[in-house]
């Protein structure tokens, strides 16, 4: 190898070292997220690493630059470690805090030890917040505030778990791939979402406890923001590498499809699931013909830590129960006998002061990853007057919902966190009836806007991305946005909007969909005043129908009136969620690229 190539190799090793060191900093932050594809550079803050780094083969890059042993040697020989740290912290929003965080973890030149120390600082920081919240709880006897503090403890524990499993990926891997980078972004985005959920829990409480928690979490949230910047750099770097084993076809133009496709990579054992529901392991039936009469009874029979796919057939009937699929009960499958036959119903809501508020009031709550739900209805019957009343909340990675009806009014579907995919579903509601901070795609679904209270406006979506580098978005692909007859007949008419920005960097894209004339010409609604109008990211691409014209849409900096095909395709499941593998295992029809009516 000539001197030029050697210099190139050393340069690449230097970049890799800086990126891993940056990731260590991110770890101290607790929860990184990252820019998703399609964001403006200005909005997202992503840093490109150019293709000139490709002079080495992918095998050499992975073997040398991302060998932890080789990286330790590279770091130990570097005379410019402090400058590298300072340089990488330049990409963060809280630079001084970034540098202080690195200083706590740089006593060793072994990357594994650096990462171990950094992650330890992170979860210890969150644990300290939890312990202080317990002291606040003992001092504040208000039951709603106490319930909000309970939510905080729960979600901050989840944040720590996501931080620890991210650490395990780094600690146990001798090399990292694009898939690793994306997994880390998703988990750490969720960790940040959990922090924000803690603060949201105080929305309907009195007193100053919510403000106290905001101050307690301030440093953690700033560290998390720094972490997002670091992981963004790592992920963008990994995307420039032609890594063996990573499907290159994801980088090609997706093929538009009109049929429900069965991907070629799906094995024969899974393929049959596409034409018939899977054989049940457990049967639930109200008439006594199954092993259990309640869904909760069936779930309670499954071991607390489960990774085996378990199919629960829920026979026809109306199940008046509140269902929780907890963390660690993974790979649970709900199969009904059809959306008009199998119904799970409840009416918990915020107006009646349900403890834990919006986060806890769902009829069905799912936190175990790999969850699949098909062929049934989940509803919350509280009604429009009861404010927030969730039918389904999913806080579970790689969750899939197929051929289901999700019915409520305000806040019907809480796509809270982690990767989610919905196919062939009908979702009905009034205000913000699809909301949350998950990376989520809706494909061939129907969004039915219901009649709200008098003089109340309806918003289909309210996306909750808090940081500009967050991996989340609501993607509506080849769906129908329509109204129930009562809304169409309302006099005076109620205004209907495609969405509004719940958090600062709210992001939603609607593509190849039918939009009825119920949607007002301006299309999108404000949340409050000028909040998030410059920082949100909203786009529409090749939609149709009487409400699809963008000629009179809002004139916000955050509304992208014309996006390119290249930007739109970044939000297809194959690219946006690297979905081919896990959706293939789910056994439902889907398209990884564009799907047109």
C-alpha positions as CSV (number, residue, x, y, z in Angstrom):
1,X,0.0,0.0,0.0
2,X,1.4,3.4,-1.0
3,X,2.0,6.4,1.4
4,X,-1.2,8.1,0.1
5,X,-3.3,5.1,0.9
6,X,-1.7,4.8,4.3
7,X,-2.5,8.4,5.1
8,X,-6.1,7.8,4.0
9,X,-6.3,4.8,6.2
10,X,-4.9,6.7,9.2
11,X,-7.4,9.5,8.5
12,X,-10.3,7.0,8.5
13,X,-9.0,5.5,11.8
14,X,-8.9,9.0,13.2
15,X,-12.5,9.7,12.2
16,X,-13.6,6.3,13.6
17,X,-11.9,7.1,16.9
18,X,-13.5,10.5,17.2
19,X,-16.9,9.0,16.4
20,X,-16.6,6.3,19.0
21,X,-15.4,8.8,21.5
22,X,-18.4,10.9,20.6
23,X,-20.6,8.0,21.2
24,X,-19.2,7.7,24.6
25,X,-20.2,11.3,25.3
26,X,-23.6,10.5,23.9
27,X,-23.9,7.7,26.4
28,X,-23.4,10.0,29.3
29,X,-26.4,11.8,28.0
30,X,-28.6,8.8,28.5
31,X,-30.6,8.8,25.3
32,X,-29.5,9.7,21.8
33,X,-31.7,10.1,18.8
34,X,-30.7,11.1,15.3
35,X,-31.7,13.0,12.2
36,X,-33.8,10.9,10.0
37,X,-33.6,10.9,6.2
38,X,-35.2,13.8,4.4
39,X,-34.5,16.5,7.0
40,X,-32.9,19.7,5.7
41,X,-29.3,19.9,6.7
42,X,-30.1,23.2,8.4
43,X,-33.0,21.7,10.3
44,X,-31.5,18.4,11.2
45,X,-27.9,19.2,11.9
46,X,-26.6,16.1,10.3
47,X,-23.0,16.0,9.3
48,X,-22.1,14.3,6.0
49,X,-19.0,12.1,5.8
50,X,-18.1,12.1,2.2
51,X,-17.5,9.2,-0.1
52,X,-13.7,9.9,-0.3
53,X,-13.5,7.7,2.8
54,X,-14.4,4.7,0.6
55,X,-10.8,4.2,-0.7
56,X,-10.5,1.2,1.7
57,X,-12.6,-1.8,1.1
58,X,-15.6,-2.3,3.4
59,X,-14.0,-5.4,4.8
60,X,-10.8,-3.4,5.7
61,X,-12.9,-0.6,7.2
62,X,-14.9,-2.9,9.4
63,X,-11.8,-4.9,10.4
64,X,-9.6,-2.0,11.2
65,X,-11.5,1.2,11.9
66,X,-14.3,-0.6,13.9
67,X,-12.2,-3.2,15.6
68,X,-12.4,-2.3,19.3
69,X,-8.9,-3.6,19.8
70,X,-7.5,-1.6,16.8
71,X,-9.4,1.4,18.0
72,X,-7.9,1.2,21.4
73,X,-4.4,1.2,19.8
74,X,-5.4,4.1,17.6
75,X,-6.6,6.2,20.5
76,X,-3.6,5.3,22.7
77,X,-1.3,6.7,19.9
78,X,-3.2,9.9,19.4
79,X,-1.5,13.1,20.4
80,X,-4.7,15.1,19.8
81,X,-7.3,13.4,22.0
82,X,-8.4,16.5,23.8
83,X,-8.7,18.4,20.5
84,X,-10.7,15.5,19.0
85,X,-13.1,15.6,22.0
86,X,-13.5,19.4,21.7
87,X,-14.0,19.1,18.0
88,X,-16.7,16.4,18.3
89,X,-18.4,18.4,21.0
90,X,-18.7,21.3,18.6
91,X,-21.6,19.5,17.0
92,X,-23.6,19.4,20.2
93,X,-26.0,22.0,21.5
94,X,-24.5,22.0,25.1
95,X,-20.8,22.0,24.4
96,X,-19.4,22.7,27.9
97,X,-21.6,19.9,29.3
98,X,-20.4,17.6,26.6
99,X,-16.7,18.2,27.4
100,X,-17.3,17.7,31.1
101,X,-19.1,14.5,30.5
102,X,-16.2,13.1,28.4
103,X,-13.8,14.1,31.2
104,X,-15.6,11.7,33.5
105,X,-14.9,8.8,31.3
106,X,-11.4,9.2,29.8
107,X,-9.2,7.6,32.4
108,X,-8.7,4.6,30.2
109,X,-7.7,4.3,26.5
110,X,-9.8,1.1,26.1
111,X,-13.0,2.0,24.3
112,X,-15.0,-0.6,26.2
113,X,-13.9,0.9,29.5
114,X,-14.7,4.4,28.2
115,X,-18.1,3.3,27.1
116,X,-18.7,1.4,30.4
117,X,-17.8,4.4,32.5
118,X,-19.9,6.8,30.3
119,X,-23.0,4.7,30.4
120,X,-22.7,4.2,34.1
121,X,-22.6,8.0,34.6
122,X,-25.8,8.2,32.5
123,X,-27.9,5.7,34.3
124,X,-26.7,6.8,37.6
125,X,-27.8,10.4,36.7
126,X,-31.3,9.1,35.9
127,X,-31.4,6.9,39.0
128,X,-30.6,10.0,41.1
129,X,-33.6,11.8,39.5
130,X,-35.8,8.8,40.4
131,X,-34.6,8.9,44.0
132,X,-35.3,12.6,44.3
133,X,-38.7,12.2,42.8
134,X,-39.5,9.7,45.6
135,X,-38.7,12.4,48.2
136,X,-41.0,14.8,46.4
137,X,-43.8,12.1,46.3
138,X,-43.6,11.7,50.1
139,X,-44.0,15.5,50.5
140,X,-46.8,15.9,48.0
141,X,-50.0,14.1,49.0
142,X,-52.1,15.1,46.0
143,X,-53.3,11.8,44.4
144,X,-53.0,13.0,40.8
145,X,-49.5,14.4,41.4
146,X,-48.5,11.1,43.1
147,X,-49.7,9.2,40.0
148,X,-47.7,11.5,37.8
149,X,-44.6,10.8,39.9
150,X,-45.3,7.1,39.6
151,X,-45.3,7.5,35.8
152,X,-42.0,9.3,36.1
153,X,-40.4,6.5,38.0
154,X,-41.7,3.9,35.5
155,X,-40.6,5.7,32.3
156,X,-37.2,6.8,33.7
157,X,-36.6,3.1,34.6
158,X,-37.3,2.3,30.9
159,X,-34.9,5.0,29.8
160,X,-32.2,3.4,31.9
161,X,-33.0,0.0,30.3
162,X,-32.6,1.4,26.8
163,X,-29.3,3.0,27.8
164,X,-28.1,-0.3,29.2
165,X,-29.1,-2.4,26.1
166,X,-27.4,0.2,23.9
167,X,-24.3,-0.3,26.0
168,X,-24.5,-4.1,25.5
169,X,-24.6,-3.7,21.7
170,X,-21.4,-1.7,21.8
171,X,-19.7,-3.8,24.5
172,X,-20.5,-7.2,22.9
173,X,-19.8,-6.2,19.2
174,X,-16.3,-6.2,17.7
175,X,-17.7,-4.2,14.8
176,X,-20.7,-2.1,14.0
177,X,-23.0,-2.1,11.0
178,X,-25.6,0.3,9.6
179,X,-28.3,-1.8,11.4
180,X,-26.5,-1.4,14.7
181,X,-26.4,2.3,14.2
182,X,-30.1,2.5,13.4
183,X,-31.1,0.2,16.4
184,X,-29.1,2.5,18.7
185,X,-30.9,5.6,17.3
186,X,-34.3,4.0,17.9
187,X,-33.7,2.9,21.4
188,X,-32.0,6.1,22.4
189,X,-34.8,8.2,20.8
190,X,-37.2,6.2,22.9
191,X,-35.1,6.9,26.0
192,X,-35.5,10.6,25.3
193,X,-39.2,10.2,24.7
194,X,-39.5,8.5,28.1
195,X,-37.9,11.6,29.8
196,X,-40.4,13.9,28.0
197,X,-43.3,11.6,29.0
198,X,-42.3,12.1,32.6
199,X,-42.9,15.8,32.2
200,X,-46.1,15.4,30.2
201,X,-47.5,13.4,33.1
202,X,-47.9,16.6,35.1
203,X,-50.1,18.3,32.5
204,X,-53.3,17.9,34.4
205,X,-51.9,18.3,38.0
206,X,-51.9,21.3,40.3
207,X,-49.0,22.8,42.3
208,X,-45.3,23.2,41.3
209,X,-44.2,19.5,41.4
210,X,-44.1,19.4,37.6
211,X,-41.8,22.4,37.5
212,X,-39.6,20.7,40.1
213,X,-39.3,17.6,38.0
214,X,-38.5,19.8,35.0
215,X,-35.5,21.2,36.8
216,X,-34.4,17.8,38.1
217,X,-34.4,16.5,34.5
218,X,-32.8,19.5,32.9
219,X,-29.2,18.2,32.9
220,X,-30.3,14.7,31.8
221,X,-32.2,16.2,28.9
222,X,-29.4,18.4,27.8
223,X,-27.0,15.4,28.0
224,X,-29.5,13.5,25.9
225,X,-29.5,16.2,23.3
226,X,-25.7,16.1,23.1
227,X,-26.0,12.3,22.8
228,X,-28.2,12.7,19.7
229,X,-25.6,14.8,18.0
230,X,-22.9,12.2,18.7
231,X,-25.0,9.2,17.5
232,X,-26.0,11.1,14.4
233,X,-22.4,11.4,13.4
234,X,-21.8,7.7,14.1
235,X,-24.9,6.6,12.1
236,X,-24.1,8.9,9.2
237,X,-20.6,7.5,9.0
238,X,-21.8,3.9,9.0
239,X,-24.1,4.7,6.1
240,X,-21.1,5.7,3.9
241,X,-19.6,2.2,4.3
242,X,-20.5,-0.6,1.9
243,X,-20.8,-3.2,4.7
244,X,-20.9,-6.8,3.7
245,X,-24.3,-8.4,4.6
246,X,-26.2,-5.1,4.4
247,X,-28.8,-5.2,1.6
248,X,-27.8,-2.6,-1.0
249,X,-31.2,-2.8,-2.6
250,X,-32.5,-0.5,0.1
251,X,-30.5,2.3,-1.4
252,X,-32.2,1.8,-4.8
253,X,-35.4,3.4,-6.0
254,X,-38.3,1.5,-4.3
255,X,-40.6,-0.1,-6.8
256,X,-44.2,1.1,-6.6
257,X,-46.7,-1.7,-6.0
258,X,-50.4,-2.2,-6.1
259,X,-50.6,-5.7,-4.7
260,X,-50.1,-7.0,-1.2
261,X,-46.6,-8.4,-1.7
262,X,-44.9,-11.3,0.0
263,X,-41.2,-10.4,0.1
264,X,-38.9,-13.0,-1.4
265,X,-36.8,-13.3,1.7
266,X,-39.7,-14.5,3.8
267,X,-39.2,-18.2,4.6
268,X,-41.8,-20.8,3.8
269,X,-42.7,-21.4,7.5
270,X,-43.6,-17.7,7.8
271,X,-45.1,-17.3,4.4
272,X,-48.3,-19.3,5.2
273,X,-49.2,-16.7,7.8
274,X,-50.0,-14.3,5.0
275,X,-52.9,-16.4,3.8
276,X,-54.3,-17.6,7.1
277,X,-54.0,-16.6,10.8
278,X,-51.4,-18.6,12.7
279,X,-52.3,-21.6,14.8
280,X,-53.0,-20.4,18.3
281,X,-51.1,-21.5,21.4
282,X,-53.8,-20.1,23.7
283,X,-57.5,-19.6,23.0
284,X,-59.6,-17.0,24.8
285,X,-63.4,-17.3,24.6
286,X,-66.1,-15.8,26.8
287,X,-68.3,-18.9,26.3
288,X,-65.8,-21.2,28.0
289,X,-64.7,-23.0,24.8
290,X,-61.1,-21.7,25.3
291,X,-58.6,-22.1,28.1
292,X,-59.3,-18.6,29.4
293,X,-62.3,-16.3,29.4
294,X,-60.2,-13.1,29.6
295,X,-57.2,-11.8,27.6
296,X,-55.5,-10.8,30.8
297,X,-55.8,-14.3,32.2
298,X,-54.1,-15.6,29.0
299,X,-51.3,-13.0,29.4
300,X,-50.8,-13.8,33.0
301,X,-50.1,-17.5,32.1
302,X,-47.1,-16.5,30.0
303,X,-43.7,-16.3,31.8
304,X,-42.6,-12.8,32.8
305,X,-39.6,-12.9,30.5
306,X,-40.8,-14.4,27.2
307,X,-39.1,-14.4,23.8
308,X,-40.9,-17.3,22.1
309,X,-43.7,-16.3,19.8
310,X,-47.0,-17.0,21.5
311,X,-50.3,-16.7,19.5
312,X,-53.4,-15.8,21.5
313,X,-56.6,-16.4,19.6
314,X,-59.3,-14.1,20.9
315,X,-62.7,-15.5,19.8
316,X,-65.7,-13.4,18.9
317,X,-67.1,-11.3,21.7
318,X,-67.0,-8.0,23.5
319,X,-64.2,-8.0,26.0
320,X,-64.7,-5.3,28.7
321,X,-61.2,-5.3,30.1
322,X,-58.0,-3.3,30.2
323,X,-55.1,-5.2,28.7
324,X,-51.4,-4.7,29.4
325,X,-48.6,-6.5,27.5
326,X,-45.7,-5.6,29.8
327,X,-42.0,-5.2,28.9
328,X,-40.1,-8.4,28.6
329,X,-43.3,-10.3,27.5
330,X,-42.1,-10.2,23.9
331,X,-43.4,-11.7,20.7
332,X,-47.0,-11.9,21.8
333,X,-49.6,-12.2,18.9
334,X,-53.3,-11.2,19.3
335,X,-55.5,-12.7,16.6
336,X,-59.2,-11.9,16.6
337,X,-62.0,-13.4,14.5
338,X,-62.5,-10.1,12.6
339,X,-62.8,-6.5,13.5
340,X,-66.6,-6.7,13.6
341,X,-66.5,-9.8,15.8
342,X,-63.7,-9.4,18.4
343,X,-63.9,-6.2,20.3
344,X,-61.8,-5.0,23.3
345,X,-63.4,-2.0,25.0
346,X,-62.9,0.4,27.8
347,X,-63.6,4.0,28.8
348,X,-60.7,5.4,31.0
349,X,-60.0,9.0,30.3
350,X,-58.4,12.2,31.5
351,X,-61.5,14.2,32.3
352,X,-62.4,11.7,35.0
353,X,-58.9,12.0,36.5
354,X,-57.7,8.6,35.7
355,X,-54.3,8.2,37.6
356,X,-51.4,8.5,35.2
357,X,-53.4,10.5,32.7
358,X,-53.0,10.0,28.9
359,X,-50.1,7.6,29.3
360,X,-52.1,5.2,31.5
361,X,-55.7,5.5,30.2
362,X,-55.4,3.2,27.2
363,X,-57.8,0.3,26.8
364,X,-54.9,-1.8,25.5
365,X,-51.3,-0.9,26.4
366,X,-48.3,-2.7,24.8
367,X,-44.8,-2.6,26.0
368,X,-43.4,-6.0,25.0
369,X,-41.5,-5.9,21.7
370,X,-42.3,-7.9,18.7
371,X,-46.0,-7.5,19.4
372,X,-48.5,-8.4,16.5
373,X,-52.2,-7.6,16.5
374,X,-54.6,-8.5,13.8
375,X,-58.3,-8.9,13.0
376,X,-59.9,-7.2,15.9
377,X,-61.2,-3.9,17.3
378,X,-59.8,-1.9,20.2
379,X,-61.9,1.0,21.4
380,X,-62.3,3.7,24.0
381,X,-66.0,4.7,24.4
382,X,-65.5,7.6,26.8
383,X,-66.7,10.1,24.1
384,X,-65.6,13.5,22.9
385,X,-66.6,15.2,26.1
386,X,-64.1,13.2,28.2
387,X,-61.0,14.8,26.5
388,X,-58.0,12.4,26.1
389,X,-59.1,8.8,26.1
390,X,-56.7,6.4,24.4
391,X,-57.8,3.2,22.7
392,X,-54.3,1.8,22.1
393,X,-50.9,2.8,23.3
394,X,-47.8,1.1,21.9
395,X,-44.4,1.6,23.6
396,X,-42.8,-1.5,22.0
397,X,-40.2,-2.0,19.4
398,X,-41.0,-3.7,16.1
399,X,-44.8,-3.7,16.7
400,X,-47.2,-4.5,13.9
401,X,-51.0,-4.0,13.7
402,X,-52.9,-5.4,10.7
403,X,-56.6,-5.3,9.8
404,X,-57.7,-3.7,13.0
405,X,-60.2,-1.0,13.9
406,X,-59.0,1.5,16.5
407,X,-61.8,3.7,17.6
408,X,-62.1,6.6,20.1
409,X,-62.3,10.4,20.0
410,X,-59.4,12.5,21.3
411,X,-56.0,10.7,21.3
412,X,-57.2,7.4,19.9
413,X,-53.9,5.9,19.0
414,X,-50.8,6.7,21.0
415,X,-47.8,5.7,18.9
416,X,-45.6,6.4,21.9
417,X,-42.1,5.1,21.0
418,X,-40.1,2.6,19.0
419,X,-40.7,1.2,15.5
420,X,-44.3,0.5,14.6
421,X,-46.1,-0.5,11.4
422,X,-49.9,-0.4,10.6
423,X,-51.4,-2.1,7.6
424,X,-55.0,-2.1,6.4
425,X,-56.3,-0.6,9.6
426,X,-59.2,1.9,10.3
427,X,-58.4,4.5,12.9
428,X,-61.1,6.9,13.9
429,X,-61.1,10.0,16.2
430,X,-61.4,13.7,16.5
431,X,-58.5,15.7,18.1
432,X,-54.9,14.5,17.6
433,X,-56.2,11.0,17.2
434,X,-52.8,9.7,15.9
435,X,-50.1,11.0,18.1
436,X,-46.7,10.1,19.7
437,X,-43.0,10.0,19.0
438,X,-42.5,6.6,17.3
439,X,-40.9,6.0,14.0
440,X,-44.2,4.8,12.5
441,X,-45.6,4.0,9.0
442,X,-49.3,3.6,8.1
443,X,-49.8,1.7,4.9
444,X,-53.2,1.3,3.2
445,X,-55.1,2.5,6.2
446,X,-58.2,4.6,6.6
447,X,-58.2,7.6,8.9
448,X,-61.9,8.4,9.7
449,X,-62.5,11.9,11.3
450,X,-65.4,11.8,13.7
451,X,-67.7,14.6,14.7
452,X,-66.2,16.5,17.7
453,X,-67.7,18.8,20.2
454,X,-69.4,22.0,18.9
455,X,-66.9,24.5,17.6
456,X,-64.1,22.1,18.1
457,X,-61.5,21.5,15.4
458,X,-60.1,18.1,14.5
459,X,-56.5,17.2,13.8
460,X,-55.5,13.8,12.4
461,X,-52.0,13.8,13.7
462,X,-49.9,15.4,16.5
463,X,-46.3,14.2,16.2
464,X,-44.0,14.6,19.2
465,X,-40.4,14.9,18.0
466,X,-38.6,16.9,20.7
467,X,-35.1,17.1,19.2
468,X,-34.1,17.9,15.7
469,X,-32.0,14.8,15.5
470,X,-34.8,12.5,16.6
471,X,-35.4,9.3,14.5
472,X,-39.2,9.6,14.7
473,X,-41.9,10.6,12.3
474,X,-45.5,9.8,11.4
475,X,-45.6,8.5,7.8
476,X,-49.0,8.1,6.1
477,X,-48.5,6.1,2.9
478,X,-51.3,5.2,0.5
479,X,-54.1,5.8,3.0
480,X,-57.5,7.4,2.9
481,X,-58.3,10.5,5.1
482,X,-62.1,10.7,5.2
483,X,-65.0,11.7,7.4
484,X,-67.8,9.9,9.1
485,X,-71.3,11.0,7.9
486,X,-72.1,13.0,11.1
487,X,-69.1,15.2,10.6
488,X,-70.0,15.9,7.0
489,X,-73.5,16.8,8.1
490,X,-72.4,19.1,10.9
491,X,-73.8,22.7,10.8
492,X,-71.8,24.8,11.4
493,X,-69.0,22.6,10.0
494,X,-66.0,21.7,12.1
495,X,-62.6,22.5,10.8
496,X,-60.3,19.5,10.0
497,X,-56.5,19.7,9.7
498,X,-54.0,17.1,8.8
499,X,-52.0,17.7,12.0
500,X,-50.4,20.1,14.4
501,X,-46.9,20.3,16.0
502,X,-47.1,18.7,19.5
503,X,-43.4,19.2,20.1
504,X,-40.7,21.5,18.7
505,X,-39.5,19.3,15.8
506,X,-42.8,17.5,15.0
507,X,-42.4,15.6,11.7
508,X,-45.2,14.1,9.5
509,X,-45.3,13.2,5.8
510,X,-48.4,12.1,3.8
511,X,-47.8,10.5,0.5
512,X,-49.8,8.8,-2.3
513,X,-53.0,9.2,-0.1
514,X,-56.6,10.2,-0.7
515,X,-57.5,13.4,1.2
516,X,-61.2,14.3,1.2
517,X,-62.6,17.8,1.0
518,X,-63.1,17.9,4.8
519,X,-59.5,19.1,5.2
520,X,-59.3,22.9,5.1
521,X,-57.2,24.5,2.4
522,X,-54.4,25.6,4.8
523,X,-54.0,21.9,5.7
524,X,-52.1,22.2,9.0
525,X,-53.0,23.8,12.4
526,X,-50.9,25.7,14.9
527,X,-50.5,24.3,18.4
528,X,-50.2,27.6,20.2
529,X,-49.1,30.9,18.7
530,X,-45.8,30.6,16.8
531,X,-44.7,27.5,18.6
532,X,-42.7,25.1,16.3
533,X,-43.8,26.7,13.0
534,X,-40.2,27.2,12.0
535,X,-38.8,23.9,13.4
536,X,-41.4,21.3,12.5
537,X,-41.1,19.3,9.2
538,X,-44.3,18.6,7.4
539,X,-44.6,17.4,3.8
540,X,-47.2,16.1,1.3
541,X,-46.2,14.1,-1.8
542,X,-48.4,13.0,-4.7
543,X,-51.7,12.9,-2.8
544,X,-55.1,13.0,-4.5
545,X,-58.6,13.9,-3.7
546,X,-60.5,17.2,-3.3
547,X,-58.6,18.1,-0.1
548,X,-55.1,17.3,-1.5
549,X,-54.3,20.6,-3.2
550,X,-51.3,22.3,-1.6
551,X,-51.9,25.7,-3.4
552,X,-53.2,27.3,-0.2
553,X,-51.3,25.4,2.4
554,X,-49.7,27.2,5.4
555,X,-46.8,29.4,4.8
556,X,-44.5,28.1,7.5
557,X,-40.8,27.6,7.3
558,X,-41.5,24.1,8.6
559,X,-43.9,23.2,5.8
560,X,-42.1,21.7,2.8
561,X,-44.4,22.6,-0.1
562,X,-42.4,20.7,-2.7
563,X,-40.2,17.7,-1.8
564,X,-38.2,15.6,-4.3
565,X,-38.8,11.9,-4.9
566,X,-35.4,11.3,-3.3
567,X,-36.6,12.8,-0.1
568,X,-40.0,11.0,-0.2
569,X,-38.5,7.6,-0.6
570,X,-36.4,8.1,2.6
571,X,-39.7,7.7,4.4
572,X,-40.6,4.3,2.9
573,X,-40.5,1.4,5.4
574,X,-37.4,-0.2,3.9
575,X,-35.3,2.9,4.3
576,X,-37.0,4.7,7.1
577,X,-37.2,1.8,9.5
578,X,-35.0,-0.9,7.9
579,X,-38.2,-2.8,8.0
580,X,-37.7,-5.7,5.6
581,X,-36.3,-8.2,8.1
582,X,-38.6,-7.6,11.1
583,X,-41.8,-7.0,9.0
584,X,-41.0,-10.2,7.1
585,X,-41.1,-12.1,10.4
586,X,-44.4,-10.5,11.3
587,X,-46.2,-12.5,8.6
588,X,-48.4,-9.6,7.2
589,X,-48.5,-8.1,3.7
590,X,-46.4,-4.9,3.2
591,X,-44.3,-3.0,0.8
592,X,-40.8,-1.8,1.8
593,X,-40.9,0.9,-0.9
594,X,-43.5,3.1,-2.5
595,X,-47.0,1.7,-2.4
596,X,-49.7,3.3,-4.6
597,X,-53.4,2.7,-4.6
